[in-house]
Amino acid sequence: MSPHGLRQAAHGDPALPARLEPWMRRLLGDPAACADLLREHGSPVNVHDFGPLRGNAAEVVEAGRRQGVAVRVFVARKANKTLGLVDETRRLGHGIDVGSERELLQVLDRGVPPADIVLTAAVKPGRLLRTAMARGVPVVLDNLDEALAAQSISSQLPHPSSVALRLAPEAGRGLAPTRFGEGMRTWLDFLDAHPFEGAGQRLDGVHFHLHGYEPGDRTAALGQAIELVDQVRLRGHEPSFIDMGGGMPMSYIDDAGAWETFWDRHEAAVLGDGEALTWRGDGLGLRREEGRDGARLAGARDLYPYHQEPVRGAWLEQVLAGEVAPGSTAARALRDRDLALHCEPGRSMLDGCGLTLSRVAFRKHTSDGIPIVGLEMNRTQCRSTSADFLVDPILVRTGAHGHGRGTGDHWNAPRGAFLVGAYCIEAELILRRRIVFPQGVAVGDCIALPNTAGYLMHILESASHQIPLAANVVRSQDGFARDDIDGL
C-alpha cells in the first residue's frame, strides 16, 4: 500500500508518492465514481473540491498576524480558470488577482467587489486599463508607457483610480534580474515629472514580483519596496500596502527522502551510471559534460521543486523575520509604517483542490521496443513551466474486469512504460518519467494525476487537433457538477 492508503498500482521508479487530501482518497478509492465521471464528461476531466482553500489561505494570514502584519490574499485567477474558485474565494472574503479582460469581467460578473480585485496583467491593452479603472478595480502599473496610458484614461473618469507601482528590485546581493516593473529611480523621476494631481489617480501601494522561492530574496525585495514607499510618501502620496506578488511555495510530496533518492538516481543516470529514468534519457535540464577530471553534470534542474520546505505560512514567517535594515525585520518595518502586506499566490492556495482523471486508450511498444501507454489527453493538460510533473500517477481499475467497458487483459511491462498523449508529435509525453504497473494496466483503466488544480491543468491547455478542452467539475452537496466556465 502507498503512504496515502491507496493500492500502489502505478508508481515511478523510484516512487514519488503524492500528498493527497481526504476527498481525493475517497474518490480514487471508488472506481465506479471515477468511471462515471469519465463516462459523463469525457477524458480527461478536471475534478475540483475547493475545501482546502480555506486552510491554505488562513495559514498565510495567520503567519502575518503572528508577526503583527495584516496580510491580504488575492488568489491568482490565472492558476485555475474555474468560476467555482472565484465563488469560493469570494465566500471566504479573500481577493482575486486577474491577468486579462475576460478574467476581469468574469470575476465582476460573479459579484466580486472591485476593491477585492487587483489587475496585475503583464500586458494591459488600453481597453483593459479603461475597463478596470472605470469599474474601480485597482491596477498594478508595470512600466512608464503603461503609467502614461493609465493617467490619460483616469483623467477622463469621474472618480480617482487606485494604482500601485511595480518595482523592479535592484539585482545583486542574491536577487536575480527581473523583467517585471521599473527601477526605483525611474519611478521617482516619473512621479516628479507627472504628478498625480489632476490625473485622477491615487497611489495606494508598491508591488513587486520575483521568480523563485528563496525567503531571503523576498525579504531583500521587501526592503527595497519599503524604501520606495518612504520616498513616495515624502512626495505627498499615501500608499497603504506593499504587494509581494505571487510565488509562495507548496510541496506536492511529503517524503523528502524519496525526492532526494530520485535526484541521486537521475543524476547518476545522466552521467551514464545506471539505467535512465526518463524518456530517452531526458536530463530534465541536466546534461553530461566532459571535463579535465572526467564527466560532470552541467545545466540546472528545469523543474518545479515538487518537494520543498518551508511552505506557505512557515515560509512567510521567515520572509517577515528577515532583516531589511540593521536591527529592523521586514515585519517591524511594515508595522512601523502601518503598511499591510498583499500577496497573489495561486499554486499554493490551490494545494489539494483538484486532480485530473484520464482514460487508458491503448498499450504498445515503440519501434525500438519501449513500452508506452496511450491516454485520452494531451501533454498540455498537465503541464506548467516545469519540464515534467514529478509526482506519481494513481491507477484506478476501471477497465477490463473493472467498472468500465475496457477490453483486453491487464497488460504488463515489467520494467515500466511511458504515458503518451493524443497529439501527433514524437515527444508527446504526459510524463517523462517511466511508470511501473506492478499488476499491469488495461484499456479503459483510469490514470489520475494528483493535485493539478494550481496551473497544471489550465495554464498551457490547448485544443490543437480540434480536440475539446477538458471538462471541469466541482464538488457540490449533490456530488460533482460541471463548472460554469465550460459554458463560456
Coordinates of C-alpha atoms in Angstrom, one line a residue:
M1 CA 0.0 0.0 0.0
S2 CA 1.1 3.6 -0.7
P3 CA 1.5 6.2 2.1
H4 CA -1.9 7.7 1.2
G5 CA -3.8 4.4 1.7
L6 CA -4.4 3.5 -1.9
R7 CA -3.0 0.4 -3.6
Q8 CA 0.2 1.4 -5.3
A9 CA -0.9 0.1 -8.7
A10 CA 1.3 2.6 -10.5
H11 CA 4.4 4.4 -9.5
G12 CA 7.6 5.8 -10.7
D13 CA 10.9 4.1 -10.1
P14 CA 11.9 5.4 -7.6
A15 CA 8.5 6.3 -6.3
L16 CA 7.4 9.9 -5.7
P17 CA 4.0 9.4 -3.9
A18 CA 1.7 12.5 -3.9
R19 CA 0.3 14.1 -0.8
L20 CA -3.5 13.6 -1.1
E21 CA -6.4 15.3 0.6
P22 CA -9.1 13.1 2.2
W23 CA -11.6 13.9 -0.6
M24 CA -9.1 12.7 -3.2
R25 CA -8.5 9.4 -1.4
R26 CA -12.3 8.8 -1.2
L27 CA -12.8 9.5 -4.9
L28 CA -9.8 7.4 -6.1
G29 CA -10.8 4.6 -3.8
D30 CA -14.2 4.4 -5.7
P31 CA -13.6 3.0 -9.2
A32 CA -17.2 3.3 -10.1
A33 CA -17.3 7.0 -9.3
C34 CA -14.2 7.6 -11.4
A35 CA -15.6 5.6 -14.3
D36 CA -18.9 7.6 -14.1
L37 CA -17.0 11.0 -14.2
L38 CA -15.1 9.9 -17.3
R39 CA -18.2 8.4 -19.0
E40 CA -20.3 11.6 -18.4
H41 CA -17.7 14.3 -19.0
G42 CA -15.1 12.6 -21.3
S43 CA -11.4 12.2 -20.9
P44 CA -9.6 14.0 -19.4
V45 CA -11.8 15.5 -16.7
N46 CA -10.6 18.0 -14.1
V47 CA -12.1 17.3 -10.8
H48 CA -12.2 20.1 -8.1
D49 CA -13.1 20.4 -4.4
F50 CA -12.2 23.9 -3.1
G51 CA -12.5 23.0 0.6
P52 CA -8.7 23.1 1.2
L53 CA -8.6 26.7 0.0
R54 CA -9.8 27.9 3.4
G55 CA -6.9 26.4 5.3
N56 CA -4.3 27.3 2.7
A57 CA -5.2 31.0 2.8
A58 CA -5.8 31.1 6.6
E59 CA -2.3 29.7 7.1
V60 CA -0.8 32.7 5.3
V61 CA -3.0 35.3 7.1
E62 CA -2.2 33.8 10.5
A63 CA 1.5 33.8 9.8
G64 CA 1.3 37.5 9.2
R65 CA -0.8 38.0 12.3
R66 CA 1.8 36.3 14.4
Q67 CA 4.3 38.8 13.1
G68 CA 1.9 41.7 13.7
V69 CA 1.4 42.3 9.9
A70 CA -2.0 42.5 8.2
V71 CA -1.8 40.1 5.2
R72 CA -4.4 40.2 2.4
V73 CA -4.5 37.2 0.0
F74 CA -5.5 37.7 -3.6
V75 CA -5.9 34.3 -5.2
A76 CA -4.3 34.3 -8.7
R77 CA -7.1 33.6 -11.2
K78 CA -4.6 32.5 -13.9
A79 CA -3.7 29.5 -11.8
N80 CA -7.2 27.9 -12.3
K81 CA -9.9 29.2 -14.6
T82 CA -13.0 27.7 -12.9
L83 CA -15.7 30.0 -11.7
G84 CA -16.1 27.7 -8.7
L85 CA -12.7 29.0 -7.5
V86 CA -14.0 32.6 -7.9
D87 CA -17.1 31.8 -5.9
E88 CA -15.3 30.1 -3.1
T89 CA -12.7 32.9 -2.8
R90 CA -15.4 35.5 -2.6
R91 CA -17.3 33.4 0.0
L92 CA -14.1 33.3 2.2
G93 CA -13.6 37.0 1.9
H94 CA -10.3 37.0 0.0
G95 CA -9.3 38.9 -3.1
I96 CA -8.7 37.8 -6.6
D97 CA -5.8 38.6 -8.9
V98 CA -6.7 38.9 -12.6
G99 CA -4.5 39.0 -15.7
S100 CA -6.8 39.6 -18.7
E101 CA -10.0 41.4 -19.7
R102 CA -12.0 38.1 -19.7
E103 CA -10.8 37.1 -16.3
L104 CA -11.7 40.6 -15.0
L105 CA -15.2 40.7 -16.5
Q106 CA -16.0 37.1 -15.3
V107 CA -14.9 38.0 -11.8
L108 CA -17.0 41.2 -11.8
D109 CA -20.0 39.2 -13.2
R110 CA -19.7 36.8 -10.2
G111 CA -20.3 39.7 -7.9
V112 CA -16.8 40.2 -6.6
P113 CA -16.4 43.8 -5.3
P114 CA -13.9 45.9 -7.4
A115 CA -11.9 46.6 -4.2
D116 CA -11.4 42.9 -3.8
I117 CA -9.8 42.6 -7.2
V118 CA -6.3 43.5 -8.4
L119 CA -5.2 43.7 -12.1
T120 CA -1.6 42.6 -12.5
A121 CA -1.6 41.6 -16.2
A122 CA 1.9 41.7 -17.7
V123 CA 0.4 43.4 -20.8
K124 CA -2.5 45.8 -20.4
P125 CA -4.1 47.0 -23.6
G126 CA -6.0 50.3 -23.4
R127 CA -9.4 48.6 -23.3
L128 CA -8.4 46.5 -20.3
L129 CA -7.0 49.5 -18.5
R130 CA -10.1 51.5 -19.2
T131 CA -12.4 48.7 -18.1
A132 CA -10.6 48.2 -14.8
M133 CA -10.3 51.9 -13.9
A134 CA -13.9 52.7 -14.9
R135 CA -15.1 49.9 -12.7
G136 CA -12.9 50.9 -9.7
V137 CA -10.5 47.9 -9.9
P138 CA -7.0 48.7 -8.5
V139 CA -4.3 48.4 -11.2
V140 CA -0.6 47.5 -10.8
L141 CA 1.4 49.6 -13.3
D142 CA 4.3 47.8 -14.7
N143 CA 6.1 50.4 -16.9
L144 CA 6.2 54.0 -17.9
D145 CA 4.2 53.5 -21.1
E146 CA 1.5 51.8 -19.2
A147 CA 1.6 54.5 -16.5
L148 CA 1.2 57.3 -19.1
A149 CA -1.7 55.4 -20.7
A150 CA -3.3 55.0 -17.3
Q151 CA -3.0 58.6 -16.5
S152 CA -4.6 59.6 -19.8
I153 CA -7.6 57.3 -19.1
S154 CA -8.0 58.1 -15.4
S155 CA -8.0 61.9 -16.1
Q156 CA -11.3 61.3 -18.0
L157 CA -13.0 59.4 -15.3
P158 CA -15.4 60.8 -12.6
H159 CA -13.6 59.1 -9.7
P160 CA -10.0 58.6 -8.7
S161 CA -8.3 55.4 -9.9
S162 CA -6.4 53.2 -7.4
V163 CA -2.9 52.2 -8.7
A164 CA 0.2 50.6 -7.4
L165 CA 3.7 50.9 -8.9
R166 CA 5.5 47.7 -9.8
L167 CA 9.1 47.9 -8.6
A168 CA 11.9 46.0 -10.3
P169 CA 14.2 45.4 -7.3
E170 CA 17.8 46.1 -7.9
A171 CA 19.7 43.0 -8.9
G172 CA 22.6 41.7 -6.9
R173 CA 23.1 40.6 -3.3
G174 CA 21.3 37.3 -4.3
L175 CA 18.5 39.0 -6.3
A176 CA 18.2 37.8 -9.9
P177 CA 17.3 40.3 -12.6
T178 CA 13.6 40.6 -13.4
R179 CA 11.6 41.8 -16.4
F180 CA 8.7 42.9 -14.2
G181 CA 8.5 46.6 -13.2
E182 CA 10.8 49.6 -13.3
G183 CA 13.7 50.6 -11.0
M184 CA 13.1 52.9 -8.0
R185 CA 14.9 55.9 -9.6
T186 CA 12.8 55.5 -12.8
W187 CA 9.5 55.6 -10.8
L188 CA 10.6 58.6 -8.7
D189 CA 11.6 60.5 -11.7
F190 CA 8.2 59.7 -13.3
L191 CA 6.3 60.9 -10.3
D192 CA 8.3 64.1 -10.2
A193 CA 7.6 64.7 -13.9
H194 CA 4.0 63.5 -14.0
P195 CA 2.3 64.5 -10.7
F196 CA -0.9 62.7 -9.9
E197 CA -2.7 65.9 -9.1
G198 CA -5.2 66.4 -11.9
A199 CA -4.5 62.9 -13.3
G200 CA -7.4 61.3 -11.4
Q201 CA -5.2 58.7 -9.7
R202 CA -4.4 57.6 -6.1
L203 CA -1.1 55.8 -5.4
D204 CA -2.2 53.2 -2.9
G205 CA 0.7 50.7 -3.0
V206 CA 4.0 49.4 -4.2
H207 CA 4.2 46.0 -5.9
F208 CA 7.0 43.6 -7.0
H209 CA 7.2 40.1 -8.5
L210 CA 10.1 37.8 -8.2
H211 CA 10.9 34.4 -9.7
G212 CA 11.8 31.7 -7.2
Y213 CA 11.2 30.9 -3.6
E214 CA 14.3 31.9 -1.6
P215 CA 12.9 33.7 1.6
G216 CA 16.0 35.9 1.7
D217 CA 15.4 37.2 -1.8
R218 CA 11.8 38.1 -0.9
T219 CA 13.0 39.9 2.3
A220 CA 15.5 41.9 0.3
A221 CA 12.9 42.9 -2.2
L222 CA 10.6 44.0 0.6
G223 CA 13.3 46.2 1.9
Q224 CA 13.6 48.0 -1.4
A225 CA 9.8 48.3 -1.7
I226 CA 9.7 49.8 1.8
E227 CA 12.4 52.3 0.7
L228 CA 10.2 53.3 -2.3
V229 CA 7.2 53.8 0.0
D230 CA 9.3 56.1 2.1
Q231 CA 10.3 58.1 -0.9
V232 CA 6.8 58.4 -2.4
R233 CA 5.4 59.5 1.0
L234 CA 7.9 62.3 1.0
R235 CA 6.3 63.4 -2.3
G236 CA 2.8 63.5 -0.7
H237 CA 1.5 60.1 -1.6
E238 CA -0.1 57.8 1.0
P239 CA 0.4 54.2 0.0
S240 CA -1.1 51.8 2.4
F241 CA 0.3 48.4 1.3
I242 CA 3.2 46.6 -0.3
D243 CA 2.3 43.7 -2.6
M244 CA 4.9 40.9 -2.8
G245 CA 3.3 39.3 -5.9
G246 CA 3.0 35.5 -6.3
G247 CA 5.4 32.7 -5.9
M248 CA 4.6 31.3 -2.5
P249 CA 5.9 27.7 -2.2
M250 CA 4.0 24.5 -1.7
S251 CA 5.0 20.9 -1.7
Y252 CA 3.4 18.1 -3.6
I253 CA 5.4 15.3 -2.0
D254 CA 5.8 14.9 1.8
D255 CA 8.7 12.4 1.6
A256 CA 12.0 14.4 1.4
G257 CA 13.9 11.1 1.2
A258 CA 12.0 10.0 -1.9
W259 CA 12.7 13.3 -3.6
E260 CA 16.5 13.1 -2.9
T261 CA 16.6 9.4 -3.9
F262 CA 15.0 10.3 -7.3
W263 CA 17.6 13.0 -7.9
D264 CA 20.5 10.8 -6.8
R265 CA 19.5 8.1 -9.3
H266 CA 18.6 10.5 -12.1
E267 CA 21.9 12.4 -11.8
A268 CA 23.8 9.2 -11.8
A269 CA 21.9 8.1 -15.0
V270 CA 22.6 11.4 -16.7
L271 CA 26.3 10.7 -16.0
G272 CA 26.0 7.3 -17.5
D273 CA 25.9 5.3 -14.3
G274 CA 22.7 3.3 -14.3
E275 CA 19.5 3.0 -16.4
A276 CA 17.8 6.2 -17.5
L277 CA 14.6 7.0 -15.5
T278 CA 13.2 9.3 -18.2
W279 CA 12.1 9.2 -21.8
R280 CA 15.2 8.6 -24.0
G281 CA 17.4 9.8 -21.2
D282 CA 15.9 13.3 -20.9
G283 CA 18.1 15.2 -18.4
L284 CA 15.3 17.4 -17.1
G285 CA 17.6 20.4 -17.5
L286 CA 20.8 18.5 -16.7
R287 CA 23.4 17.1 -19.1
R288 CA 26.7 15.2 -19.1
E289 CA 29.7 17.3 -19.8
E290 CA 33.3 16.1 -20.2
G291 CA 35.8 17.9 -18.1
R292 CA 39.5 17.5 -17.3
D293 CA 38.7 15.3 -14.4
G294 CA 36.1 13.2 -16.2
A295 CA 32.4 13.5 -16.7
R296 CA 30.4 16.0 -14.7
L297 CA 26.9 17.4 -14.5
A298 CA 26.1 20.7 -16.3
G299 CA 23.0 22.8 -16.6
A300 CA 20.3 23.1 -13.9
R301 CA 17.1 21.4 -12.9
D302 CA 14.4 22.7 -15.2
L303 CA 11.6 21.7 -12.7
Y304 CA 9.3 23.0 -10.0
P305 CA 10.7 21.8 -6.7
Y306 CA 7.9 19.3 -6.0
H307 CA 9.2 18.7 -2.5
Q308 CA 10.4 21.8 -0.6
E309 CA 10.4 23.2 2.9
P310 CA 9.2 25.6 4.3
V311 CA 6.0 26.3 2.6
R312 CA 3.2 28.9 2.9
G313 CA 2.8 30.2 6.4
A314 CA 6.2 29.0 7.8
W315 CA 7.9 30.4 4.6
L316 CA 6.2 33.8 5.0
E317 CA 7.3 34.0 8.7
Q318 CA 10.9 33.5 7.5
V319 CA 10.4 36.3 5.0
L320 CA 9.0 38.7 7.6
A321 CA 11.6 37.8 10.2
G322 CA 14.4 38.7 7.9
E323 CA 16.2 42.0 8.3
V324 CA 15.6 44.8 5.9
A325 CA 17.9 47.2 7.8
P326 CA 20.2 46.8 10.8
G327 CA 18.0 46.0 13.8
S328 CA 14.8 46.0 11.8
T329 CA 12.9 43.0 10.4
A330 CA 10.6 43.2 7.5
A331 CA 7.7 42.7 9.9
R332 CA 8.8 45.6 12.1
A333 CA 9.4 47.9 9.2
L334 CA 5.9 47.2 7.8
R335 CA 4.3 47.7 11.3
D336 CA 6.2 51.0 11.9
R337 CA 4.8 52.4 8.6
D338 CA 1.3 50.9 9.1
L339 CA 1.6 49.0 5.9
A340 CA -0.4 46.0 5.0
L341 CA 1.2 43.1 3.1
H342 CA -0.7 41.9 0.0
C343 CA 0.2 38.7 -2.0
E344 CA -1.1 36.9 -5.1
P345 CA -0.3 33.2 -4.6
G346 CA -2.0 30.8 -7.0
R347 CA -0.5 27.4 -6.8
S348 CA -0.1 27.2 -3.0
M349 CA -3.7 28.4 -2.4
L350 CA -4.9 25.6 -4.7
D351 CA -2.9 22.9 -3.0
G352 CA -5.3 19.9 -2.6
C353 CA -8.1 21.5 -4.6
G354 CA -8.1 19.4 -7.8
L355 CA -6.9 16.4 -9.8
T356 CA -7.1 15.2 -13.4
L357 CA -8.6 11.9 -14.5
S358 CA -7.8 10.3 -17.8
R359 CA -8.7 7.1 -19.6
V360 CA -6.2 4.5 -20.9
A361 CA -6.7 4.1 -24.7
F362 CA -4.0 1.6 -25.7
R363 CA -0.8 -0.3 -24.8
K364 CA 2.0 -0.9 -27.3
H365 CA 5.8 -0.7 -27.9
T366 CA 7.7 1.8 -30.0
S367 CA 9.7 0.5 -33.0
D368 CA 12.8 0.1 -30.7
G369 CA 10.8 -1.8 -28.1
I370 CA 9.9 0.9 -25.5
P371 CA 6.6 0.2 -23.8
I372 CA 4.1 3.0 -24.0
V373 CA 0.6 3.5 -22.6
G374 CA -1.7 5.9 -24.5
L375 CA -4.0 8.2 -22.6
E376 CA -7.1 10.1 -23.9
M377 CA -5.5 13.5 -23.1
N378 CA -2.6 15.6 -24.3
R379 CA 0.6 16.9 -22.7
T380 CA -0.7 20.5 -22.3
Q381 CA -3.3 19.2 -19.9
C382 CA -0.8 18.5 -17.2
R383 CA 2.0 21.0 -17.7
S384 CA 3.1 24.3 -16.4
T385 CA 6.6 25.9 -16.9
S386 CA 8.2 22.8 -15.5
A387 CA 9.9 20.3 -17.7
D388 CA 7.9 17.5 -16.1
F389 CA 5.3 16.7 -13.4
L390 CA 7.4 14.7 -11.0
V391 CA 4.6 13.2 -8.9
D392 CA 3.4 9.6 -9.2
P393 CA 0.1 9.0 -11.1
I394 CA -2.5 6.8 -9.5
L395 CA -4.0 3.8 -11.4
V396 CA -7.7 3.2 -10.7
R397 CA -9.1 -0.1 -12.1
T398 CA -12.0 0.9 -14.3
G399 CA -11.1 -1.1 -17.4
A400 CA -11.1 -4.8 -18.0
H401 CA -12.6 -6.7 -15.0
G402 CA -13.3 -3.3 -13.5
H403 CA -16.3 -0.9 -13.7
G404 CA -15.7 0.4 -17.2
R405 CA -16.1 -1.1 -20.6
G406 CA -12.4 -1.7 -21.3
T407 CA -11.1 -4.6 -23.4
G408 CA -8.1 -6.8 -23.1
D409 CA -6.2 -8.1 -20.1
H410 CA -4.0 -6.3 -17.7
W411 CA -1.0 -5.9 -20.0
N412 CA 2.2 -5.7 -18.1
A413 CA 5.6 -4.0 -18.8
P414 CA 7.8 -5.3 -16.0
R415 CA 10.4 -2.5 -16.3
G416 CA 7.8 0.2 -16.7
A417 CA 6.2 2.2 -19.5
F418 CA 5.8 5.8 -20.6
L419 CA 2.5 7.7 -20.7
V420 CA 1.9 9.3 -24.1
G421 CA -0.9 11.6 -25.3
A422 CA -3.1 12.4 -28.3
Y423 CA -1.0 14.9 -30.3
C424 CA 0.8 13.7 -33.4
I425 CA 4.2 14.6 -32.1
E426 CA 7.1 12.1 -31.4
A427 CA 7.7 13.6 -27.9
E428 CA 4.1 13.8 -26.9
L429 CA 4.7 12.6 -23.3
I430 CA 2.2 13.1 -20.5
L431 CA 5.0 12.3 -18.0
R432 CA 8.7 12.0 -19.0
R433 CA 9.4 9.6 -16.1
R434 CA 9.0 5.8 -16.6
I435 CA 6.0 4.5 -14.7
V436 CA 5.8 0.9 -13.3
F437 CA 2.5 -1.0 -13.2
P438 CA 3.1 -3.9 -10.8
Q439 CA -0.2 -5.6 -11.7
G440 CA -0.4 -4.3 -15.2
V441 CA -2.7 -1.8 -16.9
A442 CA -5.8 -2.3 -19.0
V443 CA -7.6 -0.4 -21.7
G444 CA -10.3 1.7 -20.0
D445 CA -8.4 2.0 -16.7
C446 CA -8.3 5.4 -15.2
I447 CA -5.0 7.2 -14.6
A448 CA -5.3 10.0 -12.0
L449 CA -2.8 12.9 -12.0
P450 CA -3.0 14.2 -8.4
N451 CA -3.0 17.8 -7.2
T452 CA -3.1 19.5 -10.6
A453 CA -5.5 22.4 -9.8
G454 CA -2.8 25.0 -9.5
Y455 CA -1.6 25.9 -13.0
L456 CA -1.0 22.3 -14.2
M457 CA -4.5 21.7 -15.7
H458 CA -5.1 25.1 -17.2
I459 CA -2.1 27.4 -17.8
L460 CA -1.0 25.8 -21.1
E461 CA -4.0 23.7 -22.1
S462 CA -4.5 23.5 -25.9
A463 CA -7.3 22.4 -28.2
S464 CA -5.0 21.5 -31.1
H465 CA -6.3 18.9 -33.5
Q466 CA -9.7 20.3 -32.6
I467 CA -9.8 18.1 -29.6
P468 CA -12.1 19.8 -27.0
L469 CA -10.6 21.2 -23.8
A470 CA -11.0 19.1 -20.7
A471 CA -14.3 19.4 -18.8
N472 CA -14.2 20.9 -15.3
V473 CA -16.4 19.6 -12.5
V474 CA -16.6 21.0 -8.9
R475 CA -17.9 19.1 -5.9
S476 CA -21.2 20.3 -4.5
Q477 CA -23.6 19.0 -1.9
D478 CA -25.1 16.8 -4.6
G479 CA -21.9 15.4 -6.0
F480 CA -19.8 16.8 -8.8
A481 CA -21.3 19.4 -11.2
R482 CA -20.0 21.0 -14.3
D483 CA -18.3 24.3 -13.7
D484 CA -19.9 27.3 -15.4
I485 CA -16.6 28.2 -17.1
D486 CA -17.2 25.4 -19.6
G487 CA -20.3 27.2 -20.9
L488 CA -18.5 30.4 -21.7

